[in-house]
C-alpha cells in the first residue's frame, strides 16, 4: 500500500550490469535533472567495496584479499564508513532537490524505517546513520549535497555474503569497540531470515520483489533513462576511476 507521494522512480534500460562508479555518477546526473520532486532508484553490483570521502583506503580495505577475489574498490564523495556490497545487497539512491543533505537524510531514514516496519521488522535509525533491527545493523547510509539537491545512498542487507564482507573490510579494533562489538560479523545481519509471514502477503520473496514492493510503496511515477542519458552518466563515472581521487589521503601517509 502506497503511503508516500511525489516520488519518481528512475529506471535504467535493460542490459549489462554496470559497475558501482556508474551508479554514483547516476546520482549526480539525476540531481542535475530538470524534474521536480524526490527521486529514487535501486541497483546492485558484483562484489565491491566502497569507502568514504575522508577514509584512508588501506586502513579500511583488505586490498590483497579484494585483489585476489576480484572485488572492485571505489571511493565515494559522501562521508561515512566502508561498505561491502554484492548481489545480496539492495543499494538505494535517493535525491531530493532544494533541501540540504541533512534534511534529505532525515526524510530518507523516515521512508526506509517505516517501510521496513510495514514488513514486520522493528527497524530504528541509529545516531551513526545506520538502520538497526535489534542489535544488528541492516542498513548503512551516507549523504552529501550536489546541484542544490540532497543525495543519500544506502545499503539494505537482504542476503549478503557476510563471510566475504568480513574479509573485504578491515575496520580497526578501536572502531569496532566504539560500536560495542568484536567483529563485522557480530554487528550486521541480513533481513531475509528476519522477515516473517507479513512478507508473504506483500509478495516479497526475493530481492527483486523487495525492490518492486518498495518502489510501489514509495513512488507514484517513473522515468526511463535514454541511451543518451546512459552515455552521459558513463562519462561522468570516469572521474571515480581517477587514481588521485581513489587514493585521497593515502598520499599523505
mmCIF file with all atom_site columns, N, CA, C and O in Angstrom, residues 183-228:
data_model
loop_
_atom_site.group_PDB
_atom_site.id
_atom_site.type_symbol
_atom_site.label_atom_id
_atom_site.label_alt_id
_atom_site.label_comp_id
_atom_site.label_asym_id
_atom_site.label_entity_id
_atom_site.label_seq_id
_atom_site.pdbx_PDB_ins_code
_atom_site.Cartn_x
_atom_site.Cartn_y
_atom_site.Cartn_z
_atom_site.occupancy
_atom_site.B_iso_or_equiv
_atom_site.pdbx_formal_charge
_atom_site.auth_seq_id
_atom_site.auth_comp_id
_atom_site.auth_asym_id
_atom_site.auth_atom_id
_atom_site.pdbx_PDB_model_num
ATOM 1   N N  . UNK A 1 183 ? 33.450 -7.782  16.063  1.00 0.00 ? 183 UNK A N  1
ATOM 2   C CA . UNK A 1 183 ? 33.747 -8.083  14.665  1.00 0.00 ? 183 UNK A CA 1
ATOM 3   C C  . UNK A 1 183 ? 32.660 -7.538  13.767  1.00 0.00 ? 183 UNK A C  1
ATOM 4   O O  . UNK A 1 183 ? 31.547 -7.211  14.216  1.00 0.00 ? 183 UNK A O  1
ATOM 5   N N  . UNK A 1 184 ? 32.972 -7.434  12.465  1.00 0.00 ? 184 UNK A N  1
ATOM 6   C CA . UNK A 1 184 ? 31.986 -7.029  11.473  1.00 0.00 ? 184 UNK A CA 1
ATOM 7   C C  . UNK A 1 184 ? 30.809 -7.996  11.487  1.00 0.00 ? 184 UNK A C  1
ATOM 8   O O  . UNK A 1 184 ? 29.638 -7.594  11.450  1.00 0.00 ? 184 UNK A O  1
ATOM 9   N N  . UNK A 1 185 ? 31.107 -9.290  11.547  1.00 0.00 ? 185 UNK A N  1
ATOM 10  C CA . UNK A 1 185 ? 30.059 -10.308 11.532  1.00 0.00 ? 185 UNK A CA 1
ATOM 11  C C  . UNK A 1 185 ? 29.081 -10.119 12.687  1.00 0.00 ? 185 UNK A C  1
ATOM 12  O O  . UNK A 1 185 ? 27.868 -10.283 12.535  1.00 0.00 ? 185 UNK A O  1
ATOM 13  N N  . UNK A 1 186 ? 29.584 -9.780  13.856  1.00 0.00 ? 186 UNK A N  1
ATOM 14  C CA . UNK A 1 186 ? 28.722 -9.631  15.022  1.00 0.00 ? 186 UNK A CA 1
ATOM 15  C C  . UNK A 1 186 ? 27.802 -8.424  14.877  1.00 0.00 ? 186 UNK A C  1
ATOM 16  O O  . UNK A 1 186 ? 26.698 -8.411  15.421  1.00 0.00 ? 186 UNK A O  1
ATOM 17  N N  . UNK A 1 187 ? 28.225 -7.435  14.120  1.00 0.00 ? 187 UNK A N  1
ATOM 18  C CA . UNK A 1 187 ? 27.489 -6.172  14.071  1.00 0.00 ? 187 UNK A CA 1
ATOM 19  C C  . UNK A 1 187 ? 26.357 -6.177  13.055  1.00 0.00 ? 187 UNK A C  1
ATOM 20  O O  . UNK A 1 187 ? 25.384 -5.433  13.205  1.00 0.00 ? 187 UNK A O  1
ATOM 21  N N  . UNK A 1 188 ? 26.434 -6.954  11.966  1.00 0.00 ? 188 UNK A N  1
ATOM 22  C CA . UNK A 1 188 ? 25.475 -6.854  10.867  1.00 0.00 ? 188 UNK A CA 1
ATOM 23  C C  . UNK A 1 188 ? 24.581 -8.091  10.779  1.00 0.00 ? 188 UNK A C  1
ATOM 24  O O  . UNK A 1 188 ? 24.904 -9.147  11.326  1.00 0.00 ? 188 UNK A O  1
ATOM 25  N N  . UNK A 1 189 ? 23.461 -7.923  10.063  1.00 0.00 ? 189 UNK A N  1
ATOM 26  C CA . UNK A 1 189 ? 22.554 -9.048  9.833   1.00 0.00 ? 189 UNK A CA 1
ATOM 27  C C  . UNK A 1 189 ? 21.812 -8.828  8.526   1.00 0.00 ? 189 UNK A C  1
ATOM 28  O O  . UNK A 1 189 ? 21.527 -7.697  8.136   1.00 0.00 ? 189 UNK A O  1
ATOM 29  N N  . UNK A 1 190 ? 21.503 -9.931  7.837   1.00 0.00 ? 190 UNK A N  1
ATOM 30  C CA . UNK A 1 190 ? 20.642 -9.888  6.664   1.00 0.00 ? 190 UNK A CA 1
ATOM 31  C C  . UNK A 1 190 ? 19.185 -9.877  7.094   1.00 0.00 ? 190 UNK A C  1
ATOM 32  O O  . UNK A 1 190 ? 18.817 -10.491 8.109   1.00 0.00 ? 190 UNK A O  1
ATOM 33  N N  . UNK A 1 191 ? 18.342 -9.195  6.301   1.00 0.00 ? 191 UNK A N  1
ATOM 34  C CA . UNK A 1 191 ? 16.929 -9.155  6.671   1.00 0.00 ? 191 UNK A CA 1
ATOM 35  C C  . UNK A 1 191 ? 16.162 -10.377 6.146   1.00 0.00 ? 191 UNK A C  1
ATOM 36  O O  . UNK A 1 191 ? 15.073 -10.665 6.642   1.00 0.00 ? 191 UNK A O  1
ATOM 37  N N  . UNK A 1 192 ? 16.718 -11.101 5.185   1.00 0.00 ? 192 UNK A N  1
ATOM 38  C CA . UNK A 1 192 ? 15.977 -12.242 4.634   1.00 0.00 ? 192 UNK A CA 1
ATOM 39  C C  . UNK A 1 192 ? 15.512 -13.213 5.725   1.00 0.00 ? 192 UNK A C  1
ATOM 40  O O  . UNK A 1 192 ? 14.328 -13.579 5.758   1.00 0.00 ? 192 UNK A O  1
ATOM 41  N N  . UNK A 1 193 ? 16.400 -13.656 6.632   1.00 0.00 ? 193 UNK A N  1
ATOM 42  C CA . UNK A 1 193 ? 15.920 -14.586 7.667   1.00 0.00 ? 193 UNK A CA 1
ATOM 43  C C  . UNK A 1 193 ? 15.082 -13.908 8.747   1.00 0.00 ? 193 UNK A C  1
ATOM 44  O O  . UNK A 1 193 ? 14.444 -14.598 9.549   1.00 0.00 ? 193 UNK A O  1
ATOM 45  N N  . UNK A 1 194 ? 15.057 -12.575 8.772   1.00 0.00 ? 194 UNK A N  1
ATOM 46  C CA . UNK A 1 194 ? 14.299 -11.860 9.791   1.00 0.00 ? 194 UNK A CA 1
ATOM 47  C C  . UNK A 1 194 ? 12.858 -11.602 9.368   1.00 0.00 ? 194 UNK A C  1
ATOM 48  O O  . UNK A 1 194 ? 12.009 -11.326 10.210  1.00 0.00 ? 194 UNK A O  1
ATOM 49  N N  . UNK A 1 195 ? 12.613 -11.660 8.059   1.00 0.00 ? 195 UNK A N  1
ATOM 50  C CA . UNK A 1 195 ? 11.276 -11.367 7.566   1.00 0.00 ? 195 UNK A CA 1
ATOM 51  C C  . UNK A 1 195 ? 10.307 -12.486 7.948   1.00 0.00 ? 195 UNK A C  1
ATOM 52  O O  . UNK A 1 195 ? 10.601 -13.667 7.789   1.00 0.00 ? 195 UNK A O  1
ATOM 53  N N  . UNK A 1 196 ? 9.163  -12.096 8.430   1.00 0.00 ? 196 UNK A N  1
ATOM 54  C CA . UNK A 1 196 ? 8.174  -13.073 8.881   1.00 0.00 ? 196 UNK A CA 1
ATOM 55  C C  . UNK A 1 196 ? 7.064  -13.290 7.867   1.00 0.00 ? 196 UNK A C  1
ATOM 56  O O  . UNK A 1 196 ? 7.221  -13.051 6.675   1.00 0.00 ? 196 UNK A O  1
ATOM 57  N N  . UNK A 1 197 ? 5.893  -13.706 8.350   1.00 0.00 ? 197 UNK A N  1
ATOM 58  C CA . UNK A 1 197 ? 4.783  -14.062 7.461   1.00 0.00 ? 197 UNK A CA 1
ATOM 59  C C  . UNK A 1 197 ? 4.214  -12.850 6.747   1.00 0.00 ? 197 UNK A C  1
ATOM 60  O O  . UNK A 1 197 ? 3.558  -12.985 5.719   1.00 0.00 ? 197 UNK A O  1
ATOM 61  N N  . UNK A 1 198 ? 4.472  -11.651 7.272   1.00 0.00 ? 198 UNK A N  1
ATOM 62  C CA . UNK A 1 198 ? 3.941  -10.448 6.634   1.00 0.00 ? 198 UNK A CA 1
ATOM 63  C C  . UNK A 1 198 ? 4.340  -10.363 5.172   1.00 0.00 ? 198 UNK A C  1
ATOM 64  O O  . UNK A 1 198 ? 3.549  -9.985  4.311   1.00 0.00 ? 198 UNK A O  1
ATOM 65  N N  . UNK A 1 199 ? 5.577  -10.732 4.865   1.00 0.00 ? 199 UNK A N  1
ATOM 66  C CA . UNK A 1 199 ? 6.073  -10.541 3.506   1.00 0.00 ? 199 UNK A CA 1
ATOM 67  C C  . UNK A 1 199 ? 5.367  -11.446 2.516   1.00 0.00 ? 199 UNK A C  1
ATOM 68  O O  . UNK A 1 199 ? 5.259  -11.118 1.336   1.00 0.00 ? 199 UNK A O  1
ATOM 69  N N  . UNK A 1 200 ? 4.870  -12.589 2.968   1.00 0.00 ? 200 UNK A N  1
ATOM 70  C CA . UNK A 1 200 ? 4.158  -13.478 2.056   1.00 0.00 ? 200 UNK A CA 1
ATOM 71  C C  . UNK A 1 200 ? 2.903  -12.793 1.514   1.00 0.00 ? 200 UNK A C  1
ATOM 72  O O  . UNK A 1 200 ? 2.567  -12.921 0.332   1.00 0.00 ? 200 UNK A O  1
ATOM 73  N N  . UNK A 1 201 ? 2.249  -12.033 2.350   1.00 0.00 ? 201 UNK A N  1
ATOM 74  C CA . UNK A 1 201 ? 1.053  -11.313 1.930   1.00 0.00 ? 201 UNK A CA 1
ATOM 75  C C  . UNK A 1 201 ? 1.403  -10.126 1.034   1.00 0.00 ? 201 UNK A C  1
ATOM 76  O O  . UNK A 1 201 ? 0.577  -9.680  0.242   1.00 0.00 ? 201 UNK A O  1
ATOM 77  N N  . UNK A 1 202 ? 2.627  -9.617  1.171   1.00 0.00 ? 202 UNK A N  1
ATOM 78  C CA . UNK A 1 202 ? 3.055  -8.474  0.362   1.00 0.00 ? 202 UNK A CA 1
ATOM 79  C C  . UNK A 1 202 ? 3.706  -8.914  -0.945  1.00 0.00 ? 202 UNK A C  1
ATOM 80  O O  . UNK A 1 202 ? 4.065  -8.085  -1.770  1.00 0.00 ? 202 UNK A O  1
ATOM 81  N N  . UNK A 1 203 ? 3.894  -10.213 -1.148  1.00 0.00 ? 203 UNK A N  1
ATOM 82  C CA . UNK A 1 203 ? 4.507  -10.703 -2.379  1.00 0.00 ? 203 UNK A CA 1
ATOM 83  C C  . UNK A 1 203 ? 6.008  -10.547 -2.431  1.00 0.00 ? 203 UNK A C  1
ATOM 84  O O  . UNK A 1 203 ? 6.616  -10.581 -3.508  1.00 0.00 ? 203 UNK A O  1
ATOM 85  N N  . UNK A 1 204 ? 6.649  -10.370 -1.279  1.00 0.00 ? 204 UNK A N  1
ATOM 86  C CA . UNK A 1 204 ? 8.110  -10.215 -1.225  1.00 0.00 ? 204 UNK A CA 1
ATOM 87  C C  . UNK A 1 204 ? 8.735  -11.578 -0.980  1.00 0.00 ? 204 UNK A C  1
ATOM 88  O O  . UNK A 1 204 ? 8.582  -12.152 0.098   1.00 0.00 ? 204 UNK A O  1
ATOM 89  N N  . UNK A 1 205 ? 9.433  -12.092 -1.978  1.00 0.00 ? 205 UNK A N  1
ATOM 90  C CA . UNK A 1 205 ? 10.045 -13.415 -1.854  1.00 0.00 ? 205 UNK A CA 1
ATOM 91  C C  . UNK A 1 205 ? 11.533 -13.406 -2.165  1.00 0.00 ? 205 UNK A C  1
ATOM 92  O O  . UNK A 1 205 ? 12.227 -14.384 -1.897  1.00 0.00 ? 205 UNK A O  1
ATOM 93  N N  . UNK A 1 206 ? 12.041 -12.329 -2.758  1.00 0.00 ? 206 UNK A N  1
ATOM 94  C CA . UNK A 1 206 ? 13.464 -12.211 -3.076  1.00 0.00 ? 206 UNK A CA 1
ATOM 95  C C  . UNK A 1 206 ? 13.803 -10.730 -3.186  1.00 0.00 ? 206 UNK A C  1
ATOM 96  O O  . UNK A 1 206 ? 12.946 -9.863  -2.942  1.00 0.00 ? 206 UNK A O  1
ATOM 97  N N  . UNK A 1 207 ? 15.054 -10.429 -3.533  1.00 0.00 ? 207 UNK A N  1
ATOM 98  C CA . UNK A 1 207 ? 15.463 -9.030  -3.537  1.00 0.00 ? 207 UNK A CA 1
ATOM 99  C C  . UNK A 1 207 ? 14.780 -8.243  -4.647  1.00 0.00 ? 207 UNK A C  1
ATOM 100 O O  . UNK A 1 207 ? 14.464 -7.064  -4.495  1.00 0.00 ? 207 UNK A O  1
ATOM 101 N N  . UNK A 1 208 ? 14.526 -8.887  -5.779  1.00 0.00 ? 208 UNK A N  1
ATOM 102 C CA . UNK A 1 208 ? 13.855 -8.204  -6.880  1.00 0.00 ? 208 UNK A CA 1
ATOM 103 C C  . UNK A 1 208 ? 12.431 -7.808  -6.499  1.00 0.00 ? 208 UNK A C  1
ATOM 104 O O  . UNK A 1 208 ? 11.992 -6.676  -6.756  1.00 0.00 ? 208 UNK A O  1
ATOM 105 N N  . UNK A 1 209 ? 11.716 -8.725  -5.868  1.00 0.00 ? 209 UNK A N  1
ATOM 106 C CA . UNK A 1 209 ? 10.354 -8.396  -5.450  1.00 0.00 ? 209 UNK A CA 1
ATOM 107 C C  . UNK A 1 209 ? 10.352 -7.403  -4.290  1.00 0.00 ? 209 UNK A C  1
ATOM 108 O O  . UNK A 1 209 ? 9.418  -6.607  -4.140  1.00 0.00 ? 209 UNK A O  1
ATOM 109 N N  . UNK A 1 210 ? 11.409 -7.412  -3.476  1.00 0.00 ? 210 UNK A N  1
ATOM 110 C CA . UNK A 1 210 ? 11.527 -6.419  -2.412  1.00 0.00 ? 210 UNK A CA 1
ATOM 111 C C  . UNK A 1 210 ? 11.668 -5.018  -2.996  1.00 0.00 ? 210 UNK A C  1
ATOM 112 O O  . UNK A 1 210 ? 10.993 -4.078  -2.564  1.00 0.00 ? 210 UNK A O  1
ATOM 113 N N  . UNK A 1 211 ? 12.537 -4.862  -4.000  1.00 0.00 ? 211 UNK A N  1
ATOM 114 C CA . UNK A 1 211 ? 12.700 -3.546  -4.613  1.00 0.00 ? 211 UNK A CA 1
ATOM 115 C C  . UNK A 1 211 ? 11.424 -3.105  -5.319  1.00 0.00 ? 211 UNK A C  1
ATOM 116 O O  . UNK A 1 211 ? 11.058 -1.924  -5.285  1.00 0.00 ? 211 UNK A O  1
ATOM 117 N N  . UNK A 1 212 ? 10.703 -4.049  -5.939  1.00 0.00 ? 212 UNK A N  1
ATOM 118 C CA . UNK A 1 212 ? 9.433  -3.716  -6.580  1.00 0.00 ? 212 UNK A CA 1
ATOM 119 C C  . UNK A 1 212 ? 8.406  -3.262  -5.547  1.00 0.00 ? 212 UNK A C  1
ATOM 120 O O  . UNK A 1 212 ? 7.641  -2.313  -5.779  1.00 0.00 ? 212 UNK A O  1
ATOM 121 N N  . UNK A 1 213 ? 8.386  -3.938  -4.391  1.00 0.00 ? 213 UNK A N  1
ATOM 122 C CA . UNK A 1 213 ? 7.456  -3.563  -3.321  1.00 0.00 ? 213 UNK A CA 1
ATOM 123 C C  . UNK A 1 213 ? 7.779  -2.173  -2.800  1.00 0.00 ? 213 UNK A C  1
ATOM 124 O O  . UNK A 1 213 ? 6.883  -1.346  -2.578  1.00 0.00 ? 213 UNK A O  1
ATOM 125 N N  . UNK A 1 214 ? 9.069  -1.881  -2.594  1.00 0.00 ? 214 UNK A N  1
ATOM 126 C CA . UNK A 1 214 ? 9.465  -0.554  -2.126  1.00 0.00 ? 214 UNK A CA 1
ATOM 127 C C  . UNK A 1 214 ? 9.105  0.522   -3.140  1.00 0.00 ? 214 UNK A C  1
ATOM 128 O O  . UNK A 1 214 ? 8.616  1.597   -2.777  1.00 0.00 ? 214 UNK A O  1
ATOM 129 N N  . UNK A 1 215 ? 9.338  0.231   -4.413  1.00 0.00 ? 215 UNK A N  1
ATOM 130 C CA . UNK A 1 215 ? 9.014  1.207   -5.455  1.00 0.00 ? 215 UNK A CA 1
ATOM 131 C C  . UNK A 1 215 ? 7.527  1.504   -5.479  1.00 0.00 ? 215 UNK A C  1
ATOM 132 O O  . UNK A 1 215 ? 7.102  2.664   -5.616  1.00 0.00 ? 215 UNK A O  1
ATOM 133 N N  . UNK A 1 216 ? 6.713  0.470   -5.352  1.00 0.00 ? 216 UNK A N  1
ATOM 134 C CA . UNK A 1 216 ? 5.263  0.662   -5.371  1.00 0.00 ? 216 UNK A CA 1
ATOM 135 C C  . UNK A 1 216 ? 4.801  1.450   -4.148  1.00 0.00 ? 216 UNK A C  1
ATOM 136 O O  . UNK A 1 216 ? 3.872  2.259   -4.231  1.00 0.00 ? 216 UNK A O  1
ATOM 137 N N  . UNK A 1 217 ? 5.454  1.235   -3.025  1.00 0.00 ? 217 UNK A N  1
ATOM 138 C CA . UNK A 1 217 ? 5.079  1.931   -1.793  1.00 0.00 ? 217 UNK A CA 1
ATOM 139 C C  . UNK A 1 217 ? 5.518  3.389   -1.813  1.00 0.00 ? 217 UNK A C  1
ATOM 140 O O  . UNK A 1 217 ? 4.788  4.276   -1.339  1.00 0.00 ? 217 UNK A O  1
ATOM 141 N N  . UNK A 1 218 ? 6.704  3.655   -2.353  1.00 0.00 ? 218 UNK A N  1
ATOM 142 C CA . UNK A 1 218 ? 7.311  4.977   -2.215  1.00 0.00 ? 218 UNK A CA 1
ATOM 143 C C  . UNK A 1 218 ? 7.116  5.887   -3.422  1.00 0.00 ? 218 UNK A C  1
ATOM 144 O O  . UNK A 1 218 ? 7.206  7.113   -3.283  1.00 0.00 ? 218 UNK A O  1
ATOM 145 N N  . UNK A 1 219 ? 6.887  5.323   -4.608  1.00 0.00 ? 219 UNK A N  1
ATOM 146 C CA . UNK A 1 219 ? 6.880  6.128   -5.835  1.00 0.00 ? 219 UNK A CA 1
ATOM 147 C C  . UNK A 1 219 ? 5.510  6.113   -6.497  1.00 0.00 ? 219 UNK A C  1
ATOM 148 O O  . UNK A 1 219 ? 4.800  5.098   -6.464  1.00 0.00 ? 219 UNK A O  1
ATOM 149 N N  . UNK A 1 220 ? 5.157  7.226   -7.110  1.00 0.00 ? 220 UNK A N  1
ATOM 150 C CA . UNK A 1 220 ? 3.885  7.271   -7.821  1.00 0.00 ? 220 UNK A CA 1
ATOM 151 C C  . UNK A 1 220 ? 4.053  7.474   -9.320  1.00 0.00 ? 220 UNK A C  1
ATOM 152 O O  . UNK A 1 220 ? 3.074  7.606   -10.051 1.00 0.00 ? 220 UNK A O  1
ATOM 153 N N  . UNK A 1 221 ? 5.290  7.485   -9.806  1.00 0.00 ? 221 UNK A N  1
ATOM 154 C CA . UNK A 1 221 ? 5.563  7.604   -11.240 1.00 0.00 ? 221 UNK A CA 1
ATOM 155 C C  . UNK A 1 221 ? 6.988  7.148   -11.491 1.00 0.00 ? 221 UNK A C  1
ATOM 156 O O  . UNK A 1 221 ? 7.757  6.922   -10.558 1.00 0.00 ? 221 UNK A O  1
ATOM 157 N N  . UNK A 1 222 ? 7.351  7.019   -12.763 1.00 0.00 ? 222 UNK A N  1
ATOM 158 C CA . UNK A 1 222 ? 8.711  6.588   -13.114 1.00 0.00 ? 222 UNK A CA 1
ATOM 159 C C  . UNK A 1 222 ? 9.180  7.295   -14.372 1.00 0.00 ? 222 UNK A C  1
ATOM 160 O O  . UNK A 1 222 ? 8.383  7.781   -15.175 1.00 0.00 ? 222 UNK A O  1
ATOM 161 N N  . UNK A 1 223 ? 10.508 7.356   -14.516 1.00 0.00 ? 223 UNK A N  1
ATOM 162 C CA . UNK A 1 223 ? 11.154 7.886   -15.717 1.00 0.00 ? 223 UNK A CA 1
ATOM 163 C C  . UNK A 1 223 ? 12.180 6.861   -16.165 1.00 0.00 ? 223 UNK A C  1
ATOM 164 O O  . UNK A 1 223 ? 13.023 6.424   -15.363 1.00 0.00 ? 223 UNK A O  1
ATOM 165 N N  . UNK A 1 224 ? 12.120 6.464   -17.430 1.00 0.00 ? 224 UNK A N  1
ATOM 166 C CA . UNK A 1 224 ? 13.103 5.551   -18.001 1.00 0.00 ? 224 UNK A CA 1
ATOM 167 C C  . UNK A 1 224 ? 14.199 6.365   -18.673 1.00 0.00 ? 224 UNK A C  1
ATOM 168 O O  . UNK A 1 224 ? 13.933 7.169   -19.570 1.00 0.00 ? 224 UNK A O  1
ATOM 169 N N  . UNK A 1 225 ? 15.431 6.190   -18.231 1.00 0.00 ? 225 UNK A N  1
ATOM 170 C CA . UNK A 1 225 ? 16.549 6.904   -18.835 1.00 0.00 ? 225 UNK A CA 1
ATOM 171 C C  . UNK A 1 225 ? 16.769 6.427   -20.265 1.00 0.00 ? 225 UNK A C  1
ATOM 172 O O  . UNK A 1 225 ? 16.515 5.266   -20.605 1.00 0.00 ? 225 UNK A O  1
ATOM 173 N N  . UNK A 1 226 ? 17.266 7.319   -21.102 1.00 0.00 ? 226 UNK A N  1
ATOM 174 C CA . UNK A 1 226 ? 17.520 7.016   -22.506 1.00 0.00 ? 226 UNK A CA 1
ATOM 175 C C  . UNK A 1 226 ? 18.950 6.520   -22.692 1.00 0.00 ? 226 UNK A C  1
ATOM 176 O O  . UNK A 1 226 ? 19.795 6.636   -21.790 1.00 0.00 ? 226 UNK A O  1
ATOM 177 N N  . UNK A 1 227 ? 19.243 6.025   -23.870 1.00 0.00 ? 227 UNK A N  1
ATOM 178 C CA . UNK A 1 227 ? 20.612 5.609   -24.186 1.00 0.00 ? 227 UNK A CA 1
ATOM 179 C C  . UNK A 1 227 ? 21.565 6.793   -24.116 1.00 0.00 ? 227 UNK A C  1
ATOM 180 O O  . UNK A 1 227 ? 22.716 6.654   -23.679 1.00 0.00 ? 227 UNK A O  1
ATOM 181 N N  . UNK A 1 228 ? 21.110 7.974   -24.530 1.00 0.00 ? 228 UNK A N  1
ATOM 182 C CA . UNK A 1 228 ? 21.945 9.173   -24.429 1.00 0.00 ? 228 UNK A CA 1
ATOM 183 C C  . UNK A 1 228 ? 22.228 9.505   -22.966 1.00 0.00 ? 228 UNK A C  1
ATOM 184 O O  . UNK A 1 228 ? 23.354 9.905   -22.620 1.00 0.00 ? 228 UNK A O  1
#
